Structures are given as C-alpha cells and as structure tokens.
Coordinates of C-alpha atoms in Angstrom, one line a residue:
M1 CA 131.4 179.6 114.0
L2 CA 128.5 179.8 116.4
E3 CA 126.9 183.3 116.2
K4 CA 125.3 183.0 119.6
K5 CA 125.9 184.5 123.0
I6 CA 126.9 181.9 125.5
G7 CA 126.8 182.6 129.2
F8 CA 128.2 180.8 132.2
I9 CA 126.7 181.1 135.6
G10 CA 129.5 179.8 137.8
C11 CA 133.1 179.4 136.8
G12 CA 134.7 176.3 138.4
N13 CA 137.1 173.8 136.7
M14 CA 134.5 172.4 134.3
A15 CA 133.3 175.8 133.1
R16 CA 136.9 176.9 132.7
A17 CA 137.6 173.8 130.6
I18 CA 134.5 174.5 128.4
I19 CA 135.5 178.2 127.9
S20 CA 139.1 177.2 127.1
G21 CA 137.9 174.7 124.5
L22 CA 135.6 177.2 122.9
V23 CA 138.1 179.9 122.7
N24 CA 141.0 177.7 121.5
S25 CA 138.9 176.0 118.9
G26 CA 137.7 179.2 117.4
L27 CA 134.1 177.9 117.6
I28 CA 132.9 181.1 119.0
A29 CA 134.3 184.7 119.3
P30 CA 135.5 185.4 122.8
A31 CA 133.4 188.6 122.8
N32 CA 130.3 186.4 122.6
I33 CA 131.2 184.5 125.8
L34 CA 129.8 185.9 129.0
V35 CA 130.8 184.7 132.5
W36 CA 129.5 185.5 136.0
D37 CA 130.8 183.9 139.2
R38 CA 130.1 185.1 142.7
K39 CA 133.9 185.6 143.1
A40 CA 134.6 189.0 141.4
E41 CA 138.3 188.1 141.0
T42 CA 137.4 184.9 139.0
N43 CA 135.3 187.1 136.5
Q44 CA 138.2 189.5 136.1
Q45 CA 140.8 186.7 135.7
M46 CA 138.7 184.9 133.0
A47 CA 138.1 188.2 131.1
Q48 CA 141.9 188.9 131.1
Q49 CA 142.9 185.3 130.3
Y50 CA 140.5 184.6 127.5
G51 CA 139.2 188.0 126.3
I52 CA 135.7 187.1 127.2
S53 CA 133.1 189.4 128.9
A54 CA 132.5 189.5 132.6
A55 CA 128.8 190.2 133.3
E56 CA 127.8 192.7 136.0
S57 CA 125.4 190.2 137.5
A58 CA 123.8 186.8 137.0
E59 CA 120.6 188.6 135.9
A60 CA 122.5 190.7 133.3
L61 CA 124.1 187.6 131.9
A62 CA 120.7 185.7 131.8
R63 CA 119.1 188.6 129.8
E64 CA 121.8 188.4 127.1
A65 CA 122.6 184.7 126.8
D66 CA 121.2 182.6 123.9
I67 CA 122.7 179.5 125.5
L68 CA 123.0 179.6 129.3
F69 CA 125.2 177.2 131.1
G70 CA 124.3 176.4 134.7
A71 CA 127.8 175.6 136.1
V72 CA 127.1 175.9 139.8
K73 CA 127.1 173.0 142.3
P74 CA 124.2 170.5 142.1
D75 CA 122.8 171.5 145.5
V76 CA 122.3 175.1 144.5
I77 CA 121.5 175.0 140.7
L78 CA 117.7 174.7 141.0
K79 CA 117.6 177.8 143.3
V80 CA 120.0 179.8 141.0
L81 CA 118.0 178.9 137.8
S82 CA 114.7 179.6 139.5
D83 CA 115.9 183.1 140.4
L84 CA 116.9 183.7 136.8
A85 CA 114.0 182.1 134.9
G86 CA 112.0 185.3 134.7
V87 CA 114.7 187.3 133.0
M88 CA 116.0 184.8 130.5
K89 CA 115.3 185.2 126.8
K90 CA 112.1 183.3 125.8
D91 CA 113.9 180.9 123.4
A92 CA 117.2 180.6 125.4
L93 CA 118.6 177.2 125.7
V94 CA 119.7 176.1 129.2
V95 CA 122.5 173.6 129.6
S96 CA 123.0 172.0 133.0
I97 CA 126.3 170.3 134.0
A98 CA 125.0 169.5 137.5
A99 CA 125.3 165.8 138.3
G100 CA 122.1 164.1 139.5
V101 CA 119.8 166.9 138.6
T102 CA 117.1 165.6 136.2
L103 CA 115.5 167.3 133.2
D104 CA 112.2 167.2 135.0
S105 CA 113.7 168.9 138.1
L106 CA 115.2 171.6 135.9
A107 CA 111.9 172.1 134.0
G108 CA 110.2 172.4 137.4
V109 CA 112.0 175.6 138.1
L110 CA 112.5 176.9 134.5
G111 CA 109.1 176.0 133.1
H112 CA 108.0 173.0 131.0
D113 CA 108.1 175.1 127.8
R114 CA 111.9 175.7 128.2
K115 CA 114.6 174.1 126.0
I116 CA 116.9 172.3 128.4
V117 CA 120.0 170.1 127.9
R118 CA 121.6 168.0 130.6
V119 CA 125.3 167.2 130.1
M120 CA 127.9 165.2 131.9
P121 CA 131.5 166.0 131.1
N122 CA 134.4 164.3 132.9
T123 CA 137.7 165.7 134.3
P124 CA 139.9 164.8 131.3
A125 CA 138.1 167.8 129.7
L126 CA 140.7 169.8 131.6
V127 CA 143.4 168.4 129.2
N128 CA 141.2 168.4 126.0
E129 CA 140.3 164.7 126.3
G130 CA 136.9 164.9 127.8
M131 CA 134.0 162.6 127.1
T132 CA 130.6 164.2 127.5
S133 CA 127.0 162.9 127.4
V134 CA 124.4 165.3 125.9
T135 CA 120.8 164.7 126.9
P136 CA 118.3 167.2 125.5
N137 CA 114.6 167.5 126.3
V138 CA 112.0 167.1 123.5
L139 CA 111.8 170.9 122.9
V140 CA 115.5 171.2 121.8
E141 CA 115.8 171.4 118.0
P142 CA 118.2 169.0 116.2
Q143 CA 120.4 171.9 115.1
E144 CA 120.6 173.1 118.7
V145 CA 121.6 169.6 119.8
D146 CA 124.3 169.6 117.2
D147 CA 125.5 173.0 118.5
I148 CA 125.8 171.6 122.0
V149 CA 127.7 168.5 120.8
A150 CA 130.1 170.8 118.9
I151 CA 130.7 172.8 122.0
F152 CA 131.8 169.7 123.9
E153 CA 133.7 168.3 121.0
S154 CA 135.9 171.4 121.1
F155 CA 137.7 169.7 124.1
G156 CA 137.2 166.0 123.5
K157 CA 134.3 163.8 122.4
A158 CA 130.6 164.0 123.0
A159 CA 127.6 161.9 122.2
V160 CA 123.8 162.2 122.6
V161 CA 122.5 159.8 125.4
K162 CA 119.0 159.2 126.6
E163 CA 118.4 160.2 130.2
Y164 CA 117.7 156.7 131.5
L165 CA 121.3 155.8 130.6
I166 CA 122.8 158.6 132.6
H167 CA 123.8 156.3 135.5
A168 CA 125.7 154.2 133.1
V169 CA 127.4 157.3 131.9
V170 CA 128.4 158.1 135.5
G171 CA 129.9 154.6 135.8
V172 CA 131.8 154.4 132.5
S173 CA 132.8 158.0 132.1
G174 CA 132.0 160.5 134.9
S175 CA 133.6 158.5 137.7
A176 CA 135.8 156.3 135.6
P177 CA 139.0 158.4 135.6
A178 CA 139.3 157.6 139.3
Y179 CA 139.5 153.8 138.6
V180 CA 142.1 154.4 135.8
F181 CA 144.2 156.6 138.1
M182 CA 144.2 153.7 140.7
F183 CA 145.2 151.3 137.9
I184 CA 148.1 153.5 136.8
E185 CA 149.2 153.9 140.5
A186 CA 149.1 150.2 141.0
M187 CA 151.1 149.5 137.8
A188 CA 153.7 152.2 138.9
D189 CA 153.9 150.7 142.4
A190 CA 154.8 147.3 140.8
A191 CA 157.4 148.9 138.6
V192 CA 158.9 150.6 141.6
L193 CA 158.9 147.1 143.3
G194 CA 160.9 146.0 140.3
G195 CA 163.5 148.7 140.8
M196 CA 162.2 151.5 138.5
P197 CA 162.4 155.1 139.9
R198 CA 158.9 156.4 140.9
A199 CA 158.7 159.3 138.4
Q200 CA 159.7 157.1 135.5
A201 CA 157.3 154.4 136.7
Y202 CA 154.3 156.8 136.5
E203 CA 155.4 158.0 133.0
F204 CA 155.6 154.4 131.7
A205 CA 152.4 153.3 133.3
A206 CA 150.4 156.4 132.2
Q207 CA 151.7 156.2 128.6
A208 CA 150.8 152.5 128.4
V209 CA 147.2 153.2 129.4
K210 CA 147.0 156.3 127.1
G211 CA 148.5 154.3 124.1
A212 CA 146.3 151.3 124.7
A213 CA 143.2 153.5 124.9
Q214 CA 144.2 155.2 121.6
M215 CA 144.5 151.8 119.9
V216 CA 140.9 150.9 120.9
I217 CA 139.7 154.3 119.6
E218 CA 141.7 154.4 116.3
T219 CA 141.6 150.8 115.2
G220 CA 138.0 149.9 116.1
T221 CA 139.3 146.4 116.9
H222 CA 137.7 144.5 119.8
P223 CA 139.7 145.0 123.0
A224 CA 139.9 141.2 123.5
E225 CA 141.5 140.9 120.1
L226 CA 144.1 143.6 120.9
K227 CA 144.8 141.8 124.1
D228 CA 145.4 138.5 122.3
Q229 CA 147.9 140.3 120.0
V230 CA 150.1 141.1 123.0
C231 CA 149.9 137.6 124.5
S232 CA 152.6 135.4 123.1
P233 CA 152.3 131.6 123.7
G234 CA 153.9 130.8 127.1
G235 CA 155.0 134.4 127.4
T236 CA 155.1 137.1 130.1
T237 CA 151.8 138.8 129.2
I238 CA 149.6 135.7 129.4
E239 CA 151.2 135.0 132.8
A240 CA 150.0 138.5 133.9
V241 CA 146.6 138.0 132.4
K242 CA 146.2 134.7 134.2
A243 CA 147.0 136.4 137.5
L244 CA 144.5 139.2 136.9
E245 CA 141.8 136.6 136.1
E246 CA 142.7 134.6 139.2
N247 CA 142.1 137.8 141.3
G248 CA 138.8 138.6 139.6
F249 CA 140.1 141.7 137.8
R250 CA 137.1 142.1 135.4
A251 CA 134.5 141.1 137.9
A252 CA 136.0 143.7 140.4
V253 CA 135.7 146.4 137.7
M254 CA 132.1 145.4 136.8
N255 CA 131.1 145.2 140.5
A256 CA 132.6 148.7 141.2
M257 CA 130.8 150.2 138.3
Q258 CA 127.5 148.6 139.4
R259 CA 127.9 150.1 142.8
C260 CA 128.7 153.5 141.2
M261 CA 125.6 153.3 139.0
A262 CA 123.4 152.3 142.0
K263 CA 124.8 155.2 144.0
S264 CA 124.2 157.6 141.1
E265 CA 120.5 156.5 140.9
A266 CA 120.1 156.8 144.7
L267 CA 121.5 160.3 144.7
S268 CA 119.2 161.4 141.8
K269 CA 116.2 160.4 143.9
A270 CA 117.4 162.0 147.1

C-alpha cells in the first residue's frame, strides 16, 4: 500500500477513473486521497462515493499532497499549476494528464527542480482496461516511477515511454479506441445487413474484438499467425481477408494513425 497523500486538482472522467481504480484496488487508503474541483457538488459526491477527502481549496490540497495530479483541461493546466507552485511541498511529485503539454512546459511554470511525470491514459480506463504511458523527467526517482506505474496499473496496464514517442502513443492508444469503435460499428452494420438484430450485432462484434485482443495479449503469438489460424483453405475468412486487402484496410489504418500522430505533434507546438 502506498503511504502517500495523493491529490487531484480537477475531477473529470479520467480523474474519476484513477480514483476508482486506486480505491477498488486497495493500493491507497481512501483517507489519503484528496480532491478539489471547481464544482463543489463534484467534491461532495466524490467524498460520499469513495470515502476520500474533499479539500477546501486547490491551495489547501497542494500543501498536503505528496503526489499531485493535474487533471484539468490542457488549455488551463499551466495557469493552474503556476498558481499552486509556491505552496506545494518541496519534494512533491506532479503528474500531468493533459494531452499535448510537454515536460518542459510544465517545468517552465513549476520550476526546473521539480519532479514531474507526464502520463497519457485512454478512455477504456473507465472500465478498468486502460493503457497508460508514463513519462518522467530526469529528477523522478526509480521508486517513484514504479509508484506511478502501479497507480495506473490499478485500472489497466501502464508502461514507461520516452517523451519523443508520445505522438505514437496518441496514435496507437490515446485516439485508438475511436477507430476500434468505428470497426465494431461497421461489423455490426454488416451483421444487420445479414439479418441480425442490431443489439445482438453489437454484442457479437464487440465480443469478437475483445476476444481477439485478449488472444494477442495472453498468447504472445504474432497477430499474423493468429489470423492464419482462422483462415481455412478456400474458406469464408480468407475471402473476407482478401476483400479487406483489396480495399487497403491496413494502409487505411496506418495512414489514419500517421495523420493522428502529425496532428498531435502540431498541437504540442501550438
């Protein structure tokens, strides 16, 4: 169990997912989790639901937190952290979940002697299947990196990633659920075209994607080999694979992700 006080400035969907994961996993005592959101009703609701502490103000939270999560929107995070920098504990660790905000930008408002970690979770965190990249600056101790990874592994998986790879993370993880949702929707549409009721079509399509993904994770087998195992000679599956290849399925996915990564890079420089 982590014997540290963890504070959340801002309490949107992602902060809620992190808090839920922490409390449900028993990684930290609820009493050691502090939250402050500008909406008073959010603070009260989180305190009632999870048994955590609602701070009186952002400043009060910043004074107490050993690990402070900046969970506000990217366009305001630098202003919010700048206002709190003077009251934070000297050795407090700051964790930012703001997309597109670099370690250097964060250090610019917090001070270049501050321990900072940049993380990028994705929306499946809301159902305990998140994938999170963890990017610490050079001042963060190895044990502290392990602590942050453990926090994010309480509701999914997490891995340490160098900052120059962050745009690849956006493409393959941060934005990726949207492409998968489109794929599931298209599969379900085809099943409906084949006569299946809509609700049942979504269930079959979503479970097929979930099951296939689990096979990749659990077996460690190359996806191409798993695909080959489903394709019988002259069968139905290889017919579908041929149609996907004819329509540039893999190239379309790669092109989409390249566009996503380029946009991520452009936004980080804006």
